[in-house]
Amino acid sequence: MVKEGICSAFVAIAAVTITVVMTSIANAAPPEIMEANCRGEASEKMGLRMPDIETKYKKQEADGTHTVSGTAYVDDGEKTFQCTLDAAGDDIVGFKVN
């Protein structure tokens, strides 16, 4: 009886956790919008034309922020960078050139 109660509680906690994670992803801006925002930020910060920049949505982090990484094609090769967007995926809260 105790085992069944513990298992039921675990299943309930897991279901709530999955629901919260899926809801937070569903409420965020679409990945394409986050990629476009990051691309624009990279263009501005790195002084490059948009066609010289590629971005790819990576994931939602444990803290709720979203990660988009990218590659900028420059005269002497490539530079990679990363944007961090808020939980809603609307605002860039971090930009780093690797």
PDB file of N, CA and C in Angstrom:
ATOM      1  N   MET A   1       0.825  -1.181   0.000  1.00  0.00           N
ATOM      2  CA  MET A   1       0.000   0.000   0.000  1.00  0.00           C
ATOM      3  C   MET A   1       0.878   1.257   0.000  1.00  0.00           C
ATOM      4  N   VAL A   2       1.930   1.260   0.812  1.00  0.00           N
ATOM      5  CA  VAL A   2       2.817   2.417   0.869  1.00  0.00           C
ATOM      6  C   VAL A   2       3.539   2.581  -0.457  1.00  0.00           C
ATOM      7  N   LYS A   3       3.972   1.459  -1.051  1.00  0.00           N
ATOM      8  CA  LYS A   3       4.654   1.530  -2.343  1.00  0.00           C
ATOM      9  C   LYS A   3       3.748   2.133  -3.407  1.00  0.00           C
ATOM     10  N   GLU A   4       2.482   1.745  -3.416  1.00  0.00           N
ATOM     11  CA  GLU A   4       1.542   2.283  -4.395  1.00  0.00           C
ATOM     12  C   GLU A   4       1.368   3.786  -4.206  1.00  0.00           C
ATOM     13  N   GLY A   5       1.318   4.234  -2.960  1.00  0.00           N
ATOM     14  CA  GLY A   5       1.184   5.661  -2.670  1.00  0.00           C
ATOM     15  C   GLY A   5       2.388   6.448  -3.124  1.00  0.00           C
ATOM     16  N   ILE A   6       3.572   5.873  -2.906  1.00  0.00           N
ATOM     17  CA  ILE A   6       4.808   6.543  -3.332  1.00  0.00           C
ATOM     18  C   ILE A   6       4.872   6.592  -4.850  1.00  0.00           C
ATOM     19  N   CYS A   7       4.520   5.486  -5.498  1.00  0.00           N
ATOM     20  CA  CYS A   7       4.527   5.458  -6.965  1.00  0.00           C
ATOM     21  C   CYS A   7       3.522   6.456  -7.535  1.00  0.00           C
ATOM     22  N   SER A   8       2.343   6.526  -6.951  1.00  0.00           N
ATOM     23  CA  SER A   8       1.329   7.470  -7.417  1.00  0.00           C
ATOM     24  C   SER A   8       1.803   8.906  -7.253  1.00  0.00           C
ATOM     25  N   ALA A   9       2.443   9.194  -6.130  1.00  0.00           N
ATOM     26  CA  ALA A   9       2.963  10.548  -5.894  1.00  0.00           C
ATOM     27  C   ALA A   9       4.057  10.881  -6.896  1.00  0.00           C
ATOM     28  N   PHE A  10       4.933   9.930  -7.170  1.00  0.00           N
ATOM     29  CA  PHE A  10       6.004  10.148  -8.139  1.00  0.00           C
ATOM     30  C   PHE A  10       5.431  10.420  -9.528  1.00  0.00           C
ATOM     31  N   VAL A  11       4.457   9.638  -9.946  1.00  0.00           N
ATOM     32  CA  VAL A  11       3.815   9.822 -11.252  1.00  0.00           C
ATOM     33  C   VAL A  11       3.142  11.190 -11.328  1.00  0.00           C
ATOM     34  N   ALA A  12       2.497  11.604 -10.256  1.00  0.00           N
ATOM     35  CA  ALA A  12       1.835  12.912 -10.232  1.00  0.00           C
ATOM     36  C   ALA A  12       2.857  14.039 -10.351  1.00  0.00           C
ATOM     37  N   ILE A  13       3.963  13.923  -9.623  1.00  0.00           N
ATOM     38  CA  ILE A  13       5.022  14.944  -9.690  1.00  0.00           C
ATOM     39  C   ILE A  13       5.612  14.995 -11.091  1.00  0.00           C
ATOM     40  N   ALA A  14       5.874  13.840 -11.680  1.00  0.00           N
ATOM     41  CA  ALA A  14       6.436  13.788 -13.030  1.00  0.00           C
ATOM     42  C   ALA A  14       5.478  14.424 -14.035  1.00  0.00           C
ATOM     43  N   ALA A  15       4.197  14.145 -13.901  1.00  0.00           N
ATOM     44  CA  ALA A  15       3.201  14.718 -14.817  1.00  0.00           C
ATOM     45  C   ALA A  15       3.149  16.234 -14.705  1.00  0.00           C
ATOM     46  N   VAL A  16       3.196  16.748 -13.490  1.00  0.00           N
ATOM     47  CA  VAL A  16       3.178  18.199 -13.281  1.00  0.00           C
ATOM     48  C   VAL A  16       4.438  18.827 -13.869  1.00  0.00           C
ATOM     49  N   THR A  17       5.585  18.198 -13.649  1.00  0.00           N
ATOM     50  CA  THR A  17       6.846  18.721 -14.177  1.00  0.00           C
ATOM     51  C   THR A  17       6.815  18.780 -15.698  1.00  0.00           C
ATOM     52  N   ILE A  18       6.362  17.723 -16.333  1.00  0.00           N
ATOM     53  CA  ILE A  18       6.278  17.696 -17.792  1.00  0.00           C
ATOM     54  C   ILE A  18       5.314  18.766 -18.291  1.00  0.00           C
ATOM     55  N   THR A  19       4.195  18.930 -17.631  1.00  0.00           N
ATOM     56  CA  THR A  19       3.211  19.937 -18.020  1.00  0.00           C
ATOM     57  C   THR A  19       3.793  21.338 -17.916  1.00  0.00           C
ATOM     58  N   VAL A  20       4.501  21.629 -16.839  1.00  0.00           N
ATOM     59  CA  VAL A  20       5.104  22.953 -16.648  1.00  0.00           C
ATOM     60  C   VAL A  20       6.140  23.220 -17.723  1.00  0.00           C
ATOM     61  N   VAL A  21       6.993  22.251 -18.011  1.00  0.00           N
ATOM     62  CA  VAL A  21       8.026  22.431 -19.034  1.00  0.00           C
ATOM     63  C   VAL A  21       7.387  22.635 -20.403  1.00  0.00           C
ATOM     64  N   MET A  22       6.427  21.822 -20.756  1.00  0.00           N
ATOM     65  CA  MET A  22       5.787  21.945 -22.062  1.00  0.00           C
ATOM     66  C   MET A  22       5.021  23.263 -22.183  1.00  0.00           C
ATOM     67  N   THR A  23       4.396  23.712 -21.115  1.00  0.00           N
ATOM     68  CA  THR A  23       3.663  24.980 -21.137  1.00  0.00           C
ATOM     69  C   THR A  23       4.615  26.145 -21.336  1.00  0.00           C
ATOM     70  N   SER A  24       5.761  26.131 -20.658  1.00  0.00           N
ATOM     71  CA  SER A  24       6.699  27.241 -20.793  1.00  0.00           C
ATOM     72  C   SER A  24       7.301  27.286 -22.189  1.00  0.00           C
ATOM     73  N   ILE A  25       7.527  26.133 -22.807  1.00  0.00           N
ATOM     74  CA  ILE A  25       8.027  26.117 -24.178  1.00  0.00           C
ATOM     75  C   ILE A  25       6.937  26.600 -25.124  1.00  0.00           C
ATOM     76  N   ALA A  26       5.715  26.146 -24.909  1.00  0.00           N
ATOM     77  CA  ALA A  26       4.607  26.520 -25.782  1.00  0.00           C
ATOM     78  C   ALA A  26       4.315  28.019 -25.720  1.00  0.00           C
ATOM     79  N   ASN A  27       4.573  28.661 -24.601  1.00  0.00           N
ATOM     80  CA  ASN A  27       4.289  30.079 -24.448  1.00  0.00           C
ATOM     81  C   ASN A  27       5.414  30.974 -24.945  1.00  0.00           C
ATOM     82  N   ALA A  28       6.527  30.400 -25.336  1.00  0.00           N
ATOM     83  CA  ALA A  28       7.657  31.189 -25.807  1.00  0.00           C
ATOM     84  C   ALA A  28       7.476  31.538 -27.283  1.00  0.00           C
ATOM     85  N   ALA A  29       8.222  32.544 -27.718  1.00  0.00           N
ATOM     86  CA  ALA A  29       8.229  32.903 -29.134  1.00  0.00           C
ATOM     87  C   ALA A  29       8.691  31.693 -29.947  1.00  0.00           C
ATOM     88  N   PRO A  30       8.256  31.578 -31.190  1.00  0.00           N
ATOM     89  CA  PRO A  30       8.701  30.453 -32.026  1.00  0.00           C
ATOM     90  C   PRO A  30      10.225  30.496 -32.226  1.00  0.00           C
ATOM     91  N   PRO A  31      10.852  29.336 -32.359  1.00  0.00           N
ATOM     92  CA  PRO A  31      12.304  29.304 -32.566  1.00  0.00           C
ATOM     93  C   PRO A  31      12.764  30.167 -33.735  1.00  0.00           C
ATOM     94  N   GLU A  32      11.982  30.234 -34.796  1.00  0.00           N
ATOM     95  CA  GLU A  32      12.370  31.039 -35.958  1.00  0.00           C
ATOM     96  C   GLU A  32      12.490  32.518 -35.600  1.00  0.00           C
ATOM     97  N   ILE A  33      11.624  32.996 -34.731  1.00  0.00           N
ATOM     98  CA  ILE A  33      11.675  34.397 -34.293  1.00  0.00           C
ATOM     99  C   ILE A  33      12.916  34.625 -33.433  1.00  0.00           C
ATOM    100  N   MET A  34      13.198  33.684 -32.532  1.00  0.00           N
ATOM    101  CA  MET A  34      14.390  33.805 -31.687  1.00  0.00           C
ATOM    102  C   MET A  34      15.653  33.774 -32.540  1.00  0.00           C
ATOM    103  N   GLU A  35      15.680  32.913 -33.555  1.00  0.00           N
ATOM    104  CA  GLU A  35      16.838  32.855 -34.457  1.00  0.00           C
ATOM    105  C   GLU A  35      17.022  34.177 -35.194  1.00  0.00           C
ATOM    106  N   ALA A  36      15.916  34.745 -35.685  1.00  0.00           N
ATOM    107  CA  ALA A  36      15.983  36.017 -36.414  1.00  0.00           C
ATOM    108  C   ALA A  36      16.452  37.156 -35.512  1.00  0.00           C
ATOM    109  N   ASN A  37      15.966  37.186 -34.271  1.00  0.00           N
ATOM    110  CA  ASN A  37      16.394  38.224 -33.333  1.00  0.00           C
ATOM    111  C   ASN A  37      17.880  38.099 -33.029  1.00  0.00           C
ATOM    112  N   CYS A  38      18.346  36.879 -32.854  1.00  0.00           N
ATOM    113  CA  CYS A  38      19.766  36.652 -32.574  1.00  0.00           C
ATOM    114  C   CYS A  38      20.619  37.040 -33.780  1.00  0.00           C
ATOM    115  N   ARG A  39      20.140  36.716 -34.949  1.00  0.00           N
ATOM    116  CA  ARG A  39      20.854  37.075 -36.178  1.00  0.00           C
ATOM    117  C   ARG A  39      20.994  38.590 -36.298  1.00  0.00           C
ATOM    118  N   GLY A  40      19.927  39.304 -36.010  1.00  0.00           N
ATOM    119  CA  GLY A  40      19.982  40.762 -36.047  1.00  0.00           C
ATOM    120  C   GLY A  40      20.951  41.327 -35.023  1.00  0.00           C
ATOM    121  N   GLU A  41      20.942  40.746 -33.829  1.00  0.00           N
ATOM    122  CA  GLU A  41      21.874  41.186 -32.776  1.00  0.00           C
ATOM    123  C   GLU A  41      23.317  40.950 -33.203  1.00  0.00           C
ATOM    124  N   ALA A  42      23.581  39.786 -33.791  1.00  0.00           N
ATOM    125  CA  ALA A  42      24.934  39.474 -34.258  1.00  0.00           C
ATOM    126  C   ALA A  42      25.361  40.439 -35.355  1.00  0.00           C
ATOM    127  N   SER A  43      24.460  40.740 -36.271  1.00  0.00           N
ATOM    128  CA  SER A  43      24.765  41.674 -37.347  1.00  0.00           C
ATOM    129  C   SER A  43      25.163  43.034 -36.784  1.00  0.00           C
ATOM    130  N   GLU A  44      24.382  43.496 -35.827  1.00  0.00           N
ATOM    131  CA  GLU A  44      24.648  44.798 -35.213  1.00  0.00           C
ATOM    132  C   GLU A  44      25.950  44.797 -34.407  1.00  0.00           C
ATOM    133  N   LYS A  45      26.119  43.798 -33.550  1.00  0.00           N
ATOM    134  CA  LYS A  45      27.292  43.773 -32.658  1.00  0.00           C
ATOM    135  C   LYS A  45      28.590  43.474 -33.398  1.00  0.00           C
ATOM    136  N   MET A  46      28.507  42.658 -34.459  1.00  0.00           N
ATOM    137  CA  MET A  46      29.714  42.240 -35.160  1.00  0.00           C
ATOM    138  C   MET A  46      29.962  43.044 -36.440  1.00  0.00           C
ATOM    139  N   GLY A  47      29.019  43.922 -36.789  1.00  0.00           N
ATOM    140  CA  GLY A  47      29.188  44.761 -37.972  1.00  0.00           C
ATOM    141  C   GLY A  47      29.187  43.976 -39.273  1.00  0.00           C
ATOM    142  N   LEU A  48      28.326  42.953 -39.338  1.00  0.00           N
ATOM    143  CA  LEU A  48      28.272  42.105 -40.528  1.00  0.00           C
ATOM    144  C   LEU A  48      26.907  42.198 -41.205  1.00  0.00           C
ATOM    145  N   ARG A  49      26.889  41.807 -42.473  1.00  0.00           N
ATOM    146  CA  ARG A  49      25.632  41.749 -43.213  1.00  0.00           C
ATOM    147  C   ARG A  49      24.860  40.500 -42.800  1.00  0.00           C
ATOM    148  N   MET A  50      23.541  40.582 -42.829  1.00  0.00           N
ATOM    149  CA  MET A  50      22.699  39.450 -42.436  1.00  0.00           C
ATOM    150  C   MET A  50      22.973  38.175 -43.248  1.00  0.00           C
ATOM    151  N   PRO A  51      23.239  38.270 -44.574  1.00  0.00           N
ATOM    152  CA  PRO A  51      23.503  37.037 -45.326  1.00  0.00           C
ATOM    153  C   PRO A  51      24.769  36.291 -44.863  1.00  0.00           C
ATOM    154  N   ASP A  52      25.625  36.965 -44.118  1.00  0.00           N
ATOM    155  CA  ASP A  52      26.861  36.355 -43.643  1.00  0.00           C
ATOM    156  C   ASP A  52      26.701  35.677 -42.282  1.00  0.00           C
ATOM    157  N   ILE A  53      25.459  35.551 -41.814  1.00  0.00           N
ATOM    158  CA  ILE A  53      25.205  35.024 -40.476  1.00  0.00           C
ATOM    159  C   ILE A  53      24.148  33.926 -40.528  1.00  0.00           C
ATOM    160  N   GLU A  54      24.431  32.815 -39.842  1.00  0.00           N
ATOM    161  CA  GLU A  54      23.465  31.728 -39.691  1.00  0.00           C
ATOM    162  C   GLU A  54      23.205  31.517 -38.211  1.00  0.00           C
ATOM    163  N   THR A  55      21.957  31.207 -37.855  1.00  0.00           N
ATOM    164  CA  THR A  55      21.621  30.927 -36.455  1.00  0.00           C
ATOM    165  C   THR A  55      20.797  29.648 -36.358  1.00  0.00           C
ATOM    166  N   LYS A  56      20.848  29.039 -35.180  1.00  0.00           N
ATOM    167  CA  LYS A  56      20.115  27.794 -34.927  1.00  0.00           C
ATOM    168  C   LYS A  56      19.653  27.770 -33.474  1.00  0.00           C
ATOM    169  N   TYR A  57      18.343  27.561 -33.280  1.00  0.00           N
ATOM    170  CA  TYR A  57      17.806  27.418 -31.924  1.00  0.00           C
ATOM    171  C   TYR A  57      18.366  26.148 -31.316  1.00  0.00           C
ATOM    172  N   LYS A  58      18.829  26.228 -30.071  1.00  0.00           N
ATOM    173  CA  LYS A  58      19.395  25.058 -29.406  1.00  0.00           C
ATOM    174  C   LYS A  58      18.428  24.436 -28.402  1.00  0.00           C
ATOM    175  N   LYS A  59      18.097  25.196 -27.346  1.00  0.00           N
ATOM    176  CA  LYS A  59      17.241  24.596 -26.314  1.00  0.00           C
ATOM    177  C   LYS A  59      16.791  25.640 -25.306  1.00  0.00           C
ATOM    178  N   GLN A  60      15.842  25.208 -24.481  1.00  0.00           N
ATOM    179  CA  GLN A  60      15.459  26.002 -23.326  1.00  0.00           C
ATOM    180  C   GLN A  60      16.264  25.485 -22.148  1.00  0.00           C
ATOM    181  N   GLU A  61      16.900  26.397 -21.447  1.00  0.00           N
ATOM    182  CA  GLU A  61      17.747  26.042 -20.306  1.00  0.00           C
ATOM    183  C   GLU A  61      16.892  25.794 -19.060  1.00  0.00           C
ATOM    184  N   ALA A  62      17.513  25.232 -18.035  1.00  0.00           N
ATOM    185  CA  ALA A  62      16.813  24.937 -16.781  1.00  0.00           C
ATOM    186  C   ALA A  62      16.252  26.199 -16.128  1.00  0.00           C
ATOM    187  N   ASP A  63      16.907  27.340 -16.333  1.00  0.00           N
ATOM    188  CA  ASP A  63      16.432  28.590 -15.731  1.00  0.00           C
ATOM    189  C   ASP A  63      15.318  29.249 -16.552  1.00  0.00           C
ATOM    190  N   GLY A  64      14.926  28.615 -17.660  1.00  0.00           N
ATOM    191  CA  GLY A  64      13.837  29.135 -18.485  1.00  0.00           C
ATOM    192  C   GLY A  64      14.296  29.921 -19.695  1.00  0.00           C
ATOM    193  N   THR A  65      15.545  30.385 -19.703  1.00  0.00           N
ATOM    194  CA  THR A  65      16.036  31.133 -20.856  1.00  0.00           C
ATOM    195  C   THR A  65      16.227  30.195 -22.046  1.00  0.00           C
ATOM    196  N   HIS A  66      16.357  30.785 -23.220  1.00  0.00           N
ATOM    197  CA  HIS A  66      16.540  30.021 -24.460  1.00  0.00           C
ATOM    198  C   HIS A  66      17.909  30.334 -25.041  1.00  0.00           C
ATOM    199  N   THR A  67      18.496  29.338 -25.684  1.00  0.00           N
ATOM    200  CA  THR A  67      19.810  29.489 -26.285  1.00  0.00           C
ATOM    201  C   THR A  67      19.717  29.353 -27.798  1.00  0.00           C
ATOM    202  N   VAL A  68      20.315  30.326 -28.486  1.00  0.00           N
ATOM    203  CA  VAL A  68      20.453  30.282 -29.941  1.00  0.00           C
ATOM    204  C   VAL A  68      21.938  30.447 -30.234  1.00  0.00           C
ATOM    205  N   SER A  69      22.484  29.565 -31.047  1.00  0.00           N
ATOM    206  CA  SER A  69      23.889  29.698 -31.421  1.00  0.00           C
ATOM    207  C   SER A  69      23.984  30.072 -32.885  1.00  0.00           C
ATOM    208  N   GLY A  70      25.140  30.582 -33.270  1.00  0.00           N
ATOM    209  CA  GLY A  70      25.274  31.006 -34.653  1.00  0.00           C
ATOM    210  C   GLY A  70      26.697  31.006 -35.142  1.00  0.00           C
ATOM    211  N   THR A  71      26.807  31.162 -36.445  1.00  0.00           N
ATOM    212  CA  THR A  71      28.096  31.255 -37.110  1.00  0.00           C
ATOM    213  C   THR A  71      28.078  32.491 -37.992  1.00  0.00           C
ATOM    214  N   ALA A  72      29.134  33.270 -37.876  1.00  0.00           N
ATOM    215  CA  ALA A  72      29.315  34.445 -38.716  1.00  0.00           C
ATOM    216  C   ALA A  72      30.484  34.173 -39.652  1.00  0.00           C
ATOM    217  N   TYR A  73      30.252  34.383 -40.929  1.00  0.00           N
ATOM    218  CA  TYR A  73      31.288  34.142 -41.925  1.00  0.00           C
ATOM    219  C   TYR A  73      32.000  35.464 -42.186  1.00  0.00           C
ATOM    220  N   VAL A  74      33.255  35.525 -41.770  1.00  0.00           N
ATOM    221  CA  VAL A  74      34.066  36.740 -41.891  1.00  0.00           C
ATOM    222  C   VAL A  74      35.189  36.484 -42.899  1.00  0.00           C
ATOM    223  N   ASP A  75      35.912  37.553 -43.259  1.00  0.00           N
ATOM    224  CA  ASP A  75      36.962  37.450 -44.282  1.00  0.00           C
ATOM    225  C   ASP A  75      38.002  36.378 -43.968  1.00  0.00           C
ATOM    226  N   ASP A  76      38.354  36.249 -42.700  1.00  0.00           N
ATOM    227  CA  ASP A  76      39.417  35.302 -42.332  1.00  0.00           C
ATOM    228  C   ASP A  76      38.881  33.985 -41.768  1.00  0.00           C
ATOM    229  N   GLY A  77      37.636  33.642 -42.074  1.00  0.00           N
ATOM    230  CA  GLY A  77      37.088  32.368 -41.614  1.00  0.00           C
ATOM    231  C   GLY A  77      35.699  32.505 -41.009  1.00  0.00           C
ATOM    232  N   GLU A  78      35.534  31.861 -39.868  1.00  0.00           N
ATOM    233  CA  GLU A  78      34.248  31.856 -39.181  1.00  0.00           C
ATOM    234  C   GLU A  78      34.422  32.258 -37.725  1.00  0.00           C
ATOM    235  N   LYS A  79      33.384  32.882 -37.196  1.00  0.00           N
ATOM    236  CA  LYS A  79      33.304  33.154 -35.762  1.00  0.00           C
ATOM    237  C   LYS A  79      31.972  32.613 -35.285  1.00  0.00           C
ATOM    238  N   THR A  80      31.998  31.942 -34.135  1.00  0.00           N
ATOM    239  CA  THR A  80      30.745  31.442 -33.571  1.00  0.00           C
ATOM    240  C   THR A  80      30.319  32.357 -32.431  1.00  0.00           C
ATOM    241  N   PHE A  81      29.025  32.349 -32.167  1.00  0.00           N
ATOM    242  CA  PHE A  81      28.481  33.198 -31.114  1.00  0.00           C
ATOM    243  C   PHE A  81      27.260  32.530 -30.522  1.00  0.00           C
ATOM    244  N   GLN A  82      26.801  33.097 -29.422  1.00  0.00           N
ATOM    245  CA  GLN A  82      25.625  32.559 -28.737  1.00  0.00           C
ATOM    246  C   GLN A  82      24.791  33.697 -28.189  1.00  0.00           C
ATOM    247  N   CYS A  83      23.469  33.582 -28.372  1.00  0.00           N
ATOM    248  CA  CYS A  83      22.517  34.519 -27.785  1.00  0.00           C
ATOM    249  C   CYS A  83      21.740  33.795 -26.699  1.00  0.00           C
ATOM    250  N   THR A  84      21.452  34.510 -25.630  1.00  0.00           N
ATOM    251  CA  THR A  84      20.560  34.015 -24.591  1.00  0.00           C
ATOM    252  C   THR A  84      19.342  34.920 -24.598  1.00  0.00           C
ATOM    253  N   LEU A  85      18.160  34.293 -24.701  1.00  0.00           N
ATOM    254  CA  LEU A  85      16.909  35.046 -24.713  1.00  0.00           C
ATOM    255  C   LEU A  85      16.129  34.755 -23.444  1.00  0.00           C
ATOM    256  N   ASP A  86      15.300  35.701 -23.033  1.00  0.00           N
ATOM    257  CA  ASP A  86      14.484  35.519 -21.830  1.00  0.00           C
ATOM    258  C   ASP A  86      13.511  34.354 -22.009  1.00  0.00           C
ATOM    259  N   ALA A  87      12.819  33.996 -20.952  1.00  0.00           N
ATOM    260  CA  ALA A  87      11.921  32.831 -20.961  1.00  0.00           C
ATOM    261  C   ALA A  87      10.824  32.947 -22.022  1.00  0.00           C
ATOM    262  N   ALA A  88      10.394  34.163 -22.313  1.00  0.00           N
ATOM    263  CA  ALA A  88       9.373  34.370 -23.337  1.00  0.00           C
ATOM    264  C   ALA A  88       9.961  34.289 -24.745  1.00  0.00           C
ATOM    265  N   GLY A  89      11.289  34.367 -24.835  1.00  0.00           N
ATOM    266  CA  GLY A  89      11.950  34.323 -26.134  1.00  0.00           C
ATOM    267  C   GLY A  89      11.886  35.633 -26.889  1.00  0.00           C
ATOM    268  N   ASP A  90      11.496  36.705 -26.184  1.00  0.00           N
ATOM    269  CA  ASP A  90      11.314  38.008 -26.827  1.00  0.00           C
ATOM    270  C   ASP A  90      12.551  38.903 -26.786  1.00  0.00           C
ATOM    271  N   ASP A  91      13.256  38.865 -25.679  1.00  0.00           N
ATOM    272  CA  ASP A  91      14.366  39.793 -25.470  1.00  0.00           C
ATOM    273  C   ASP A  91      15.688  39.057 -25.316  1.00  0.00           C
ATOM    274  N   ILE A  92      16.716  39.583 -25.965  1.00  0.00           N
ATOM    275  CA  ILE A  92      18.061  39.024 -25.817  1.00  0.00           C
ATOM    276  C   ILE A  92      18.644  39.572 -24.522  1.00  0.00           C
ATOM    277  N   VAL A  93      19.029  38.660 -23.646  1.00  0.00           N
ATOM    278  CA  VAL A  93      19.588  39.059 -22.344  1.00  0.00           C
ATOM    279  C   VAL A  93      21.078  38.775 -22.267  1.00  0.00           C
ATOM    280  N   GLY A  94      21.634  38.161 -23.301  1.00  0.00           N
ATOM    281  CA  GLY A  94      23.056  37.895 -23.330  1.00  0.00           C
ATOM    282  C   GLY A  94      23.527  37.618 -24.743  1.00  0.00           C
ATOM    283  N   PHE A  95      24.733  38.088 -25.067  1.00  0.00           N
ATOM    284  CA  PHE A  95      25.346  37.840 -26.383  1.00  0.00           C
ATOM    285  C   PHE A  95      26.822  37.626 -26.164  1.00  0.00           C
ATOM    286  N   LYS A  96      27.338  36.515 -26.704  1.00  0.00           N
ATOM    287  CA  LYS A  96      28.756  36.189 -26.486  1.00  0.00           C
ATOM    288  C   LYS A  96      29.362  35.663 -27.778  1.00  0.00           C
ATOM    289  N   VAL A  97      30.490  36.238 -28.171  1.00  0.00           N
ATOM    290  CA  VAL A  97      31.269  35.719 -29.296  1.00  0.00           C
ATOM    291  C   VAL A  97      32.267  34.737 -28.705  1.00  0.00           C
ATOM    292  N   ASN A  98      32.284  33.524 -29.251  1.00  0.00           N
ATOM    293  CA  ASN A  98      33.193  32.489 -28.737  1.00  0.00           C
ATOM    294  C   ASN A  98      34.602  32.661 -29.276  1.00  0.00           C
TER     295      ASN A  98
END
